Short mmCIF file of C-alpha atoms in Angstrom, two decimals:
data_model
loop_
_atom_site.label_atom_id
_atom_site.label_comp_id
_atom_site.label_asym_id
_atom_site.label_seq_id
_atom_site.Cartn_x
_atom_site.Cartn_y
_atom_site.Cartn_z
CA MET Z 1 -63.80 32.97 9.85
CA SER Z 2 -61.82 34.61 7.09
CA SER Z 3 -62.68 38.16 6.30
CA LYS Z 4 -63.95 39.33 2.98
CA VAL Z 5 -60.63 40.86 2.06
CA THR Z 6 -58.81 37.58 2.53
CA GLU Z 7 -61.43 35.73 0.57
CA ARG Z 8 -61.20 38.17 -2.28
CA ALA Z 9 -57.42 37.97 -2.33
CA LEU Z 10 -57.55 34.17 -2.45
CA ASN Z 11 -60.02 34.28 -5.29
CA LEU Z 12 -57.80 36.71 -7.14
CA ILE Z 13 -54.82 34.37 -6.80
CA LYS Z 14 -56.92 31.44 -8.00
CA SER Z 15 -57.99 33.30 -11.09
CA MET Z 16 -54.49 34.56 -11.93
CA PRO Z 17 -52.18 32.47 -14.12
CA ARG Z 18 -49.59 30.32 -12.40
CA VAL Z 19 -46.06 31.74 -12.09
CA ALA Z 20 -43.92 30.07 -14.74
CA LEU Z 21 -40.86 30.75 -16.85
CA ASN Z 22 -42.95 32.17 -19.66
CA ASN Z 23 -44.58 34.92 -17.60
CA ILE Z 24 -41.88 36.12 -15.19
CA LYS Z 25 -39.59 39.04 -15.93
CA PRO Z 26 -36.76 40.73 -14.04
CA LEU Z 27 -37.45 43.38 -11.47
CA PRO Z 28 -37.39 46.88 -12.93
CA HIS Z 29 -34.31 48.10 -10.99
CA THR Z 30 -32.20 45.13 -12.08
CA ALA Z 31 -32.66 45.73 -15.79
CA PHE Z 32 -29.45 46.59 -17.61
CA LYS Z 33 -29.48 50.04 -19.06
CA LYS Z 34 -28.25 49.90 -22.61
CA LYS Z 35 -25.42 52.25 -23.38
CA THR Z 36 -26.51 54.37 -26.29
CA ASP Z 37 -23.76 56.98 -26.43
CA ARG Z 38 -20.73 55.09 -27.82
CA ARG Z 39 -19.31 57.85 -29.92
CA GLY Z 40 -15.69 57.02 -29.10
CA ASP Z 41 -16.02 53.40 -30.16
CA ARG Z 42 -17.56 54.04 -33.50
CA LYS Z 43 -14.30 53.67 -35.46
CA LYS Z 44 -11.98 51.16 -33.79
CA LYS Z 45 -14.22 49.25 -31.41
CA GLY Z 46 -11.62 49.41 -28.62
CA ARG Z 47 -9.20 47.20 -30.48
CA GLY Z 48 -6.45 49.73 -31.12
CA ASP Z 49 -4.96 50.88 -34.39
CA LYS Z 50 -4.31 48.33 -37.17
CA GLY Z 51 -2.42 45.07 -36.84
CA GLN Z 52 -3.27 41.56 -35.77
CA GLY Z 53 -5.15 42.78 -32.72
CA ALA Z 54 -7.52 44.99 -34.72
CA ARG Z 55 -8.09 42.37 -37.38
CA GLY Z 56 -8.21 39.28 -35.16
CA THR Z 57 -5.45 37.47 -37.06
CA TRP Z 58 -3.33 36.32 -34.15
CA ASP Z 59 -0.92 33.38 -34.42
CA PRO Z 60 -2.34 30.04 -33.44
CA LEU Z 61 -1.82 28.99 -29.83
CA GLY Z 62 1.65 27.55 -29.23
CA TYR Z 63 3.15 29.15 -32.39
CA GLU Z 64 6.56 30.63 -31.62
CA GLY Z 65 7.21 32.72 -34.76
CA GLY Z 66 8.57 29.85 -36.84
CA GLN Z 67 10.95 28.14 -34.40
CA ASN Z 68 10.16 24.64 -33.20
CA PRO Z 69 7.52 25.16 -30.53
CA LEU Z 70 7.84 23.86 -26.98
CA ILE Z 71 5.08 21.30 -27.47
CA ASP Z 72 7.10 19.68 -30.28
CA THR Z 73 10.55 19.87 -28.69
CA SER Z 74 9.73 18.68 -25.18
CA PRO Z 75 9.01 14.98 -24.59
CA ARG Z 76 5.48 14.01 -23.62
CA GLU Z 77 4.33 11.34 -21.23
CA ARG Z 78 1.88 8.92 -22.72
CA TYR Z 79 -1.53 8.80 -21.08
CA TYR Z 80 -1.50 6.14 -18.41
CA ALA Z 81 -5.04 4.89 -18.68
CA GLN Z 82 -6.94 4.11 -15.47
CA TYR Z 83 -3.84 4.57 -13.34
CA ALA Z 84 -5.99 5.21 -10.29
CA VAL Z 85 -7.70 1.81 -10.38
CA ARG Z 86 -4.83 -0.41 -11.53
CA ARG Z 87 -3.43 -2.95 -9.11
CA GLN Z 88 -0.02 -2.00 -7.73
CA TYR Z 89 2.56 -4.47 -6.45
CA PRO Z 90 5.36 -2.68 -4.55
CA PRO Z 91 8.71 -4.40 -5.16
CA VAL Z 92 10.79 -6.41 -2.72
CA THR Z 93 14.06 -7.66 -4.18
CA LEU Z 94 15.63 -11.07 -3.69
CA LEU Z 95 18.64 -9.31 -2.16
CA GLU Z 96 16.46 -7.65 0.44
CA LEU Z 97 14.78 -10.96 1.19
CA GLN Z 98 18.18 -12.62 1.59
CA ARG Z 99 19.25 -9.83 3.96
CA LEU Z 100 16.10 -10.35 6.03
CA ILE Z 101 16.91 -14.06 6.22
CA ASP Z 102 20.56 -13.40 7.13
CA LEU Z 103 19.58 -11.08 9.97
CA ASN Z 104 16.97 -13.53 11.29
CA ARG Z 105 14.05 -11.26 10.48
CA VAL Z 106 12.28 -13.91 8.42
CA ASN Z 107 11.90 -17.47 9.61
CA THR Z 108 12.68 -19.87 6.77
CA SER Z 109 11.49 -22.93 8.69
CA ARG Z 110 7.99 -21.63 7.99
CA PRO Z 111 6.48 -20.58 4.65
CA VAL Z 112 7.40 -17.00 3.76
CA ASP Z 113 4.34 -14.96 2.78
CA ILE Z 114 3.25 -11.33 2.77
CA THR Z 115 2.60 -11.42 6.52
CA SER Z 116 6.13 -12.54 7.39
CA ILE Z 117 7.53 -9.73 5.22
CA CYS Z 118 5.21 -7.14 6.77
CA ASN Z 119 5.95 -8.38 10.30
CA THR Z 120 9.55 -7.20 9.95
CA GLY Z 121 8.22 -3.65 9.99
CA LEU Z 122 10.63 -2.68 7.22
CA PHE Z 123 8.18 -2.49 4.33
CA ASN Z 124 5.08 -0.39 3.94
CA PHE Z 125 2.00 -1.49 2.07
CA ASP Z 126 -1.17 0.55 1.78
CA ILE Z 127 -4.51 -0.74 0.54
CA SER Z 128 -5.75 2.78 -0.13
CA LYS Z 129 -2.98 3.14 -2.72
CA ASN Z 130 -4.22 0.02 -4.52
CA HIS Z 131 -1.32 -2.07 -3.23
CA PHE Z 132 -2.24 -5.68 -3.88
CA GLY Z 133 0.77 -7.29 -2.22
CA VAL Z 134 4.40 -7.79 -3.00
CA ASN Z 135 6.26 -8.11 -6.28
CA LEU Z 136 9.39 -10.19 -5.74
CA THR Z 137 11.98 -8.82 -8.19
CA ASP Z 138 15.17 -10.41 -9.50
CA GLU Z 139 17.77 -7.98 -8.10
CA GLY Z 140 20.36 -10.09 -6.26
CA CYS Z 141 19.23 -13.38 -7.83
CA ASP Z 142 22.86 -14.58 -7.97
CA GLN Z 143 23.41 -13.96 -4.25
CA PHE Z 144 20.17 -15.66 -3.20
CA VAL Z 145 20.96 -18.99 -1.48
CA ALA Z 146 18.05 -19.58 0.90
CA LYS Z 147 15.75 -22.57 0.59
CA ILE Z 148 12.27 -21.21 1.19
CA ASN Z 149 8.62 -21.79 0.50
CA ALA Z 150 7.68 -18.35 -0.83
CA GLU Z 151 4.21 -17.03 -1.46
CA VAL Z 152 4.14 -13.69 -3.28
CA GLN Z 153 1.58 -11.78 -5.29
CA TRP Z 154 3.66 -11.13 -8.42
CA THR Z 155 7.02 -12.31 -9.68
CA SER Z 156 9.10 -13.02 -12.75
CA GLU Z 157 10.52 -16.15 -14.35
CA LEU Z 158 14.08 -15.42 -13.20
CA VAL Z 159 13.00 -15.17 -9.56
CA ILE Z 160 11.17 -18.49 -9.83
CA ALA Z 161 14.35 -20.04 -11.27
CA ALA Z 162 16.53 -18.52 -8.51
CA ILE Z 163 14.32 -19.93 -5.76
CA GLU Z 164 13.77 -23.37 -7.30
CA LYS Z 165 17.49 -23.76 -8.01
CA ASN Z 166 18.12 -23.69 -4.25
CA GLY Z 167 15.51 -26.39 -3.67
CA GLY Z 168 12.72 -24.03 -2.65
CA THR Z 169 9.22 -23.55 -3.97
CA ILE Z 170 7.25 -20.46 -4.89
CA THR Z 171 3.57 -19.69 -5.41
CA THR Z 172 1.89 -16.58 -6.72
CA ARG Z 173 -1.26 -15.89 -4.80
CA TYR Z 174 -4.01 -13.29 -5.15
CA TYR Z 175 -5.58 -11.65 -2.11
CA ASP Z 176 -8.44 -9.21 -2.21
CA PRO Z 177 -8.01 -5.89 -0.34
CA SER Z 178 -10.06 -6.88 2.73
CA CYS Z 179 -7.89 -9.99 3.19
CA LEU Z 180 -4.75 -7.95 2.64
CA ALA Z 181 -5.78 -5.64 5.47
CA ALA Z 182 -5.76 -8.67 7.76
CA LEU Z 183 -2.50 -9.96 6.31
CA TYR Z 184 -0.61 -6.66 6.55
CA ASP Z 185 -1.33 -6.32 10.26
CA PRO Z 186 -2.80 -9.52 11.80
CA LEU Z 187 -2.75 -8.18 15.37
CA ALA Z 188 -4.83 -5.12 14.46
CA PHE Z 189 -7.24 -7.36 12.60
CA PHE Z 190 -7.66 -9.89 15.44
CA LYS Z 191 -8.28 -7.04 17.88
CA LYS Z 192 -11.38 -6.10 15.89
CA GLY Z 193 -12.97 -9.44 16.78
CA GLN Z 194 -14.23 -10.01 13.28
CA PRO Z 195 -14.35 -13.45 11.65
CA ILE Z 196 -11.38 -14.29 9.45
CA PRO Z 197 -12.46 -13.34 5.92
CA LYS Z 198 -12.63 -15.76 3.05
CA CYS Z 199 -10.45 -14.81 0.10
CA LYS Z 200 -12.16 -13.82 -3.11
CA LEU Z 201 -11.15 -15.19 -6.47
CA PRO Z 202 -8.88 -12.99 -8.64
CA PRO Z 203 -10.51 -10.50 -11.02
CA GLN Z 204 -10.96 -11.32 -14.68
CA ASP Z 205 -7.73 -9.73 -15.91
CA ALA Z 206 -5.61 -11.47 -13.26
CA LEU Z 207 -7.19 -14.89 -13.56
CA LEU Z 208 -4.87 -16.01 -16.35
CA TYR Z 209 -1.75 -15.14 -14.38
CA TYR Z 210 -2.87 -16.90 -11.21
CA SER Z 211 -3.94 -20.06 -13.05
CA ASP Z 212 -0.77 -20.28 -15.14
CA PRO Z 213 1.74 -23.00 -14.09
CA ASN Z 214 4.60 -20.92 -15.58
CA SER Z 215 3.93 -18.16 -13.07
CA ARG Z 216 3.32 -20.85 -10.37
CA GLY Z 217 -0.21 -19.60 -9.89
CA TYR Z 218 -2.13 -20.92 -6.92
CA LEU Z 219 -5.05 -21.96 -9.14
CA ALA Z 220 -2.84 -23.90 -11.56
CA ASP Z 221 -2.83 -27.69 -11.82
CA PRO Z 222 -0.11 -29.05 -9.41
CA GLU Z 223 1.03 -31.67 -11.92
CA LYS Z 224 1.52 -29.03 -14.59
CA ILE Z 225 3.55 -27.01 -12.09
CA LEU Z 226 5.90 -29.98 -11.62
CA GLU Z 227 6.33 -30.13 -15.41
CA ALA Z 228 6.94 -26.39 -15.58
CA ARG Z 229 9.60 -26.68 -12.84
CA GLU Z 230 11.57 -29.16 -14.93
CA LYS Z 231 11.18 -27.11 -18.09
CA LEU Z 232 12.49 -24.01 -16.33
CA ALA Z 233 15.46 -25.96 -14.95
CA GLN Z 234 16.36 -27.02 -18.49
CA LYS Z 235 15.98 -23.50 -19.79
CA TYR Z 236 18.31 -21.96 -17.20
CA GLY Z 237 20.61 -24.99 -17.07
CA TYR Z 238 20.52 -26.04 -13.42
CA LYS Z 239 19.80 -29.37 -11.78
CA LEU Z 240 16.48 -29.35 -9.99
CA PRO Z 241 16.94 -30.61 -6.39
CA ASP Z 242 14.80 -33.62 -5.57
CA LEU Z 243 11.69 -32.67 -3.63
CA GLU Z 244 10.77 -36.24 -2.69
CA GLY Z 245 13.82 -36.95 -0.54
CA ASP Z 246 13.84 -33.51 1.07
CA PRO Z 247 13.80 -33.47 4.91
CA VAL Z 248 11.61 -30.34 4.89
CA LYS Z 249 9.36 -31.53 2.07
CA GLU Z 250 6.27 -31.03 4.19
CA MET Z 251 7.07 -27.37 4.80
CA LEU Z 252 8.02 -26.74 1.16
CA LEU Z 253 4.72 -28.14 -0.09
CA MET Z 254 2.54 -26.31 2.44
CA ARG Z 255 -0.17 -24.40 0.58
CA LYS Z 256 -3.18 -22.43 1.65
CA ASP Z 257 -6.65 -23.21 0.42
CA PRO Z 258 -7.80 -20.64 -2.19
CA LEU Z 259 -10.28 -19.32 0.38
CA GLN Z 260 -7.83 -19.42 3.30
CA ILE Z 261 -5.56 -16.53 4.26
CA PHE Z 262 -3.69 -17.79 7.36
CA TYR Z 263 -2.03 -21.19 7.73
CA GLY Z 264 -4.02 -23.41 10.09
CA LEU Z 265 -6.92 -20.98 10.47
CA GLU Z 266 -10.09 -21.34 8.45
CA PRO Z 267 -12.25 -18.51 7.15
CA GLY Z 268 -15.15 -17.75 9.47
CA TRP Z 269 -13.27 -18.52 12.66
CA ILE Z 270 -12.93 -15.81 15.26
CA VAL Z 271 -9.80 -15.24 17.32
CA ASN Z 272 -10.12 -14.27 20.96
CA LEU Z 273 -6.79 -12.71 21.95
CA ARG Z 274 -7.70 -12.22 25.62
CA ASP Z 275 -8.67 -15.82 26.36
CA LYS Z 276 -6.13 -17.13 23.82
CA CYS Z 277 -8.61 -19.30 21.97
CA VAL Z 278 -10.25 -19.69 18.59
CA LEU Z 279 -14.03 -19.76 18.23
CA LYS Z 280 -15.51 -21.96 15.53
CA PRO Z 281 -19.19 -21.33 14.74
CA LYS Z 282 -21.24 -24.41 13.87
CA ASP Z 283 -24.21 -22.79 12.16
CA GLU Z 284 -24.91 -24.41 8.78
CA ASP Z 285 -25.66 -21.23 6.85
CA TYR Z 286 -22.60 -19.59 8.33
CA LEU Z 287 -20.33 -22.45 7.28
CA LYS Z 288 -21.95 -22.57 3.85
CA TYR Z 289 -21.11 -18.91 3.32
CA TYR Z 290 -17.49 -19.19 4.49
CA HIS Z 291 -16.75 -22.43 2.62
CA SER Z 292 -18.03 -21.41 -0.80
CA ALA Z 293 -16.23 -19.19 -3.29
CA HIS Z 294 -19.32 -17.11 -4.06
CA MET S 1 -26.02 -13.54 5.53
CA VAL S 2 -25.59 -14.95 9.00
CA LEU S 3 -24.67 -14.02 12.45
CA ILE S 4 -21.58 -14.23 14.50
CA PRO S 5 -21.51 -15.59 18.05
CA LEU S 6 -21.31 -13.50 21.15
CA CYS S 7 -17.94 -13.63 22.81
CA ALA S 8 -15.58 -11.33 24.65
CA THR S 9 -15.12 -9.48 21.40
CA LYS S 10 -17.63 -7.17 19.81
CA PRO S 11 -20.49 -8.90 17.93
CA VAL S 12 -20.75 -8.19 14.26
CA ILE S 13 -23.89 -6.96 12.50
CA SER S 14 -26.85 -9.35 12.18
CA ALA S 15 -28.66 -10.30 8.99
CA ALA S 16 -31.76 -8.36 10.00
CA LYS S 17 -29.68 -5.37 10.96
CA TYR S 18 -27.72 -5.61 7.74
CA GLU S 19 -30.91 -5.50 5.69
CA ARG S 20 -32.17 -2.61 7.77
CA SER S 21 -28.87 -0.75 7.22
CA LEU S 22 -29.26 -1.30 3.47
CA LEU S 23 -32.76 0.15 3.67
CA ILE S 24 -31.45 3.13 5.61
CA ARG S 25 -28.66 3.63 3.09
CA ASN S 26 -31.16 3.64 0.23
CA HIS S 27 -33.34 6.01 2.20
CA HIS S 28 -30.35 8.33 2.68
CA LYS S 29 -29.63 8.15 -1.03
CA ALA S 30 -33.20 9.05 -1.86
CA ALA S 31 -33.12 11.82 0.73
CA ASN S 32 -29.91 13.21 -0.78
CA ASN S 33 -31.45 13.23 -4.25
CA LYS S 34 -34.48 14.96 -2.82
CA ILE S 35 -32.33 17.58 -1.15
CA SER S 36 -30.39 18.35 -4.32
CA LEU S 37 -33.65 18.70 -6.24
CA CYS S 38 -34.95 21.02 -3.56
CA ARG S 39 -31.79 23.10 -3.72
CA LEU S 40 -32.32 23.43 -7.42
CA LEU S 41 -35.84 24.69 -6.83
CA SER S 42 -34.66 26.64 -3.73
CA ILE S 43 -37.26 25.03 -1.51
CA ARG S 44 -36.50 24.63 2.15
CA GLN S 45 -36.09 21.02 3.14
CA HIS S 46 -36.15 19.28 6.51
CA SER S 47 -34.30 16.04 7.17
CA THR S 48 -36.65 13.07 7.07
CA SER S 49 -34.15 10.24 7.68
CA PRO S 50 -34.98 8.03 10.66
CA SER S 51 -32.64 8.13 13.64
CA THR S 52 -30.24 5.19 13.85
CA SER S 53 -30.62 4.95 17.63
CA GLN S 54 -33.79 2.87 17.11
CA ASP S 55 -31.64 0.33 15.32
CA GLU S 56 -30.98 -2.13 18.15
CA LEU S 57 -29.28 -5.50 17.80
CA ASN S 58 -31.62 -8.46 18.21
CA HIS S 59 -29.78 -10.96 20.41
CA ASN S 60 -32.00 -13.82 19.22
CA ASP S 61 -30.39 -13.50 15.77
CA LEU S 62 -26.91 -14.26 17.11
CA ILE S 63 -25.41 -17.70 16.75
CA LYS S 64 -24.73 -19.12 20.16
CA ASP S 65 -23.56 -22.50 18.98
CA TYR S 66 -19.80 -22.49 18.57
CA GLU S 67 -16.80 -24.57 19.54
CA ILE S 68 -13.86 -23.18 21.54
CA SER S 69 -10.41 -24.37 20.60
CA HIS S 70 -7.25 -23.54 22.57
CA GLU S 71 -5.05 -25.77 20.44
CA GLU S 72 -5.48 -23.79 17.25
CA PHE S 73 -4.29 -20.59 18.93
CA LYS S 74 -0.70 -21.63 18.10
CA TYR S 75 -1.47 -20.76 14.46
CA VAL S 76 -2.43 -17.27 15.58
CA GLU S 77 0.84 -16.91 17.48
CA GLN S 78 2.78 -17.92 14.36
CA VAL S 79 1.19 -15.07 12.45
CA LEU S 80 1.70 -12.31 15.03
CA ALA S 81 4.75 -10.07 14.70
CA SER S 82 7.56 -10.19 17.23
CA PRO S 83 7.42 -7.04 19.40
CA THR S 84 11.21 -6.71 19.33
CA VAL S 85 13.90 -7.17 16.73
CA PRO S 86 14.98 -10.83 16.93
CA GLU S 87 18.52 -11.69 17.97
CA LEU S 88 21.14 -12.43 15.36
CA LYS S 89 22.05 -15.97 14.54
CA GLU S 90 25.63 -17.17 14.10
CA HIS S 91 26.88 -17.55 10.55
CA THR S 92 29.68 -19.89 9.54
CA GLN S 93 31.35 -17.21 7.44
CA TYR S 94 31.21 -13.48 6.84
CA PRO S 95 30.12 -11.62 4.81
CA THR S 96 26.78 -13.40 4.65
CA PRO S 97 25.22 -14.15 1.22
CA SER S 98 23.60 -10.72 1.18
CA GLY S 99 26.93 -9.02 1.98
CA TRP S 100 26.40 -8.21 5.66
CA PHE S 101 29.08 -8.58 8.32
CA PRO S 102 29.17 -7.67 12.00
CA PRO S 103 31.24 -4.81 13.44
CA ASN S 104 34.91 -5.62 14.05
CA GLU S 105 35.70 -4.74 17.66
CA SER S 106 39.48 -5.02 17.40
CA LEU S 107 39.52 -2.55 14.49
CA GLN S 108 37.10 -0.27 16.31
CA ALA S 109 39.45 -0.08 19.31
CA GLN S 110 42.14 1.48 17.13
CA GLN S 111 39.93 4.46 16.17
CA LYS S 112 39.31 7.66 18.10
CA TYR S 113 35.62 7.47 17.29
CA LEU S 114 32.82 4.92 17.19
CA ILE S 115 29.67 4.60 15.12
CA ARG S 116 27.12 2.23 16.58
CA ARG S 117 24.91 0.08 14.38
CA THR S 118 21.16 0.71 14.31
CA LYS S 119 18.65 -1.66 15.92
CA ASN S 120 18.40 -3.32 12.50
CA HIS S 121 22.17 -4.10 12.59
CA MET S 122 22.91 -1.66 9.78
CA LEU S 123 25.17 1.38 9.56
CA PRO S 124 23.42 4.68 10.39
CA VAL S 125 24.43 6.27 7.08
CA TYR S 126 21.58 7.89 5.18
CA SER S 127 21.34 9.77 1.90
CA GLN S 128 19.13 12.82 1.84
CA THR S 129 17.79 14.96 -0.98
CA HIS S 130 16.78 18.54 -0.40
CA THR S 131 14.91 20.23 -3.25
CA THR S 132 14.27 23.96 -3.31
CA TRP S 133 13.58 26.57 -5.98
CA TYR S 134 17.32 26.91 -6.73
CA GLY S 135 17.85 23.21 -7.37
CA THR S 136 18.46 19.89 -5.68
CA THR S 137 21.07 19.29 -3.01
CA HIS S 138 22.25 15.86 -1.94
CA TYR S 139 23.62 15.05 1.49
CA VAL S 140 24.87 12.02 3.31
CA SER S 141 24.29 12.06 7.03
CA ILE S 142 26.21 9.86 9.45
CA LYS S 143 24.54 9.46 12.83
CA LYS S 144 25.13 7.76 16.20
CA ILE S 145 28.72 9.04 16.41
CA GLU S 146 30.60 8.62 19.67
CA GLY S 147 34.09 9.84 20.59
CA ASP S 148 36.10 12.39 18.60
CA ILE S 149 33.64 13.66 15.98
CA TRP S 150 36.21 16.06 14.48
CA ALA S 151 38.69 13.26 13.85
CA LEU S 152 35.97 11.38 11.93
CA GLU S 153 35.15 14.49 9.94
CA ALA S 154 38.83 14.92 8.97
CA ASP S 155 39.10 11.26 7.94
CA LEU S 156 35.88 11.43 5.90
CA ARG S 157 36.96 14.63 4.19
CA GLU S 158 40.33 13.18 3.29
CA HIS S 159 38.82 9.93 2.00
CA VAL S 160 36.13 11.59 -0.14
CA LEU S 161 38.65 14.01 -1.69
CA LYS S 162 41.03 11.14 -2.42
CA ILE S 163 38.48 8.88 -4.09
CA THR S 164 36.46 11.45 -6.02
CA GLY S 165 39.32 13.79 -6.93
CA GLN S 166 37.26 16.84 -5.97
CA LYS S 167 39.00 20.05 -4.94
CA PHE S 168 36.82 20.52 -1.87
CA VAL S 169 33.96 18.87 -0.03
CA ASN S 170 31.41 20.57 2.21
CA THR S 171 30.74 19.03 5.60
CA GLN S 172 28.68 19.96 8.64
CA VAL S 173 29.49 18.72 12.13
CA HIS S 174 26.80 18.75 14.79
CA GLU S 175 28.58 18.17 18.09
CA VAL S 176 25.44 18.10 20.23
CA GLY S 177 23.32 16.00 17.87
CA ARG S 178 26.33 13.75 17.23
CA PHE S 179 25.96 13.62 13.46
CA ILE S 180 27.87 14.74 10.39
CA ARG S 181 26.46 15.79 7.04
CA VAL S 182 28.57 15.50 3.89
CA ARG S 183 27.42 17.18 0.73
CA GLY S 184 27.21 15.02 -2.38
CA GLN S 185 26.02 11.60 -3.41
CA HIS S 186 28.67 9.67 -1.48
CA ARG S 187 26.57 7.24 0.55
CA ASP S 188 28.13 3.98 -0.64
CA LEU S 189 31.62 5.47 -0.61
CA ILE S 190 31.26 6.60 3.00
CA ALA S 191 29.59 3.37 4.11
CA ASN S 192 32.40 1.27 2.65
CA PHE S 193 34.96 3.52 4.35
CA LEU S 194 33.27 3.06 7.72
CA LEU S 195 33.02 -0.70 7.26
CA GLU S 196 36.76 -0.80 6.57
CA LYS S 197 37.27 1.01 9.87
CA GLY S 198 35.42 -1.81 11.63
CA MET S 199 32.16 0.04 12.38
#
């Protein structure tokens, strides 16, 4: 159907070389016209008369004519490597915790964990800012008198001593961000209708801390923790209260499973807030997933 | 990867759907790479990603075998936050270990003014920092004032001058908003003064 003209044009295109970088050139009107008449610039090249400017011998950058330059006199901040991906633990002091207990904001007849601190509504944690829980700091360690079962994400030796001196116990526990989202605001999490997540194991660089009996890590050997308690009592010179004869021994020794994030609730269960019940799936594969660390 | 039972709550993604979503994600990735390549070569490109509306949940994949427990809901209730600030408990002696004590009503009755505690049982005294191009200014604001606000301002002024030894102190009184602002870093000084007055 094609006419002869079309056929000829197609044949022409077929015979012509393909358009490539080696055979294209700019359009004629876009070509830069070279300036040939530069009579005025023949002597000084637009750089003025004499001096550093004409000869290109300027001072180095930052040189201030011999006086101590700003870069040497002002203090510098060392490069904080990988600050954006480091784990952050916002501090809560022992004094603040004691104030919460005094004003009945935290119930000491139950274990005190990140959820009970967040439920006061007085502290803000944000997963998007790499907050990995609470760092219990030693400010007010002399005023601290409460007997609690504390579970925090980071702490120091002095805090451990202050709590154990009063007959309490403390554990350091790692939670991964998706678990922390549930722990920061349990109501918002249960409203989603998702199964309770299983907690991941700590990352490589935190594994040592969370399996160390001196930091009361949750992965440490319980017998070694008992030894470490006595050692710490000797170091700070206090008498360790007897755990065996304690009336609230059961509460003080309550611990979560490494995969568990709420007391009494297992990973994989689903909470129905409307009917006020808990749903426990029975599927084998499902249970295998939620009861294994990997 | 397994499936979650159907209940009153929203069902979560199934294994089949999860795999499909992975496929779609990879497809999107490939499509994005394609688009950027086309941009480089300035070739017009039409979207080729499949519509997600075809991606329906297969109800046969859901686990229907689950146990319902009403007993274990008490553990959920233990975890949920109280909607209100809990009531104070009686202490044998004041101040408490953390240094808190309740307002003294007999002392309060002697004053011309009253400052109510916040819902958290603390004094409504706040330090503020205001930074502008000419420098940083510090304020202390005292809120929830009832009664003679000017008498309180005179007392505060006198107390701050006496303790710090300054020649003058700048204050602002907001009669309608019922608050006072004092210039300077005097939060603890002012708070202790108010506690002595029984607030």
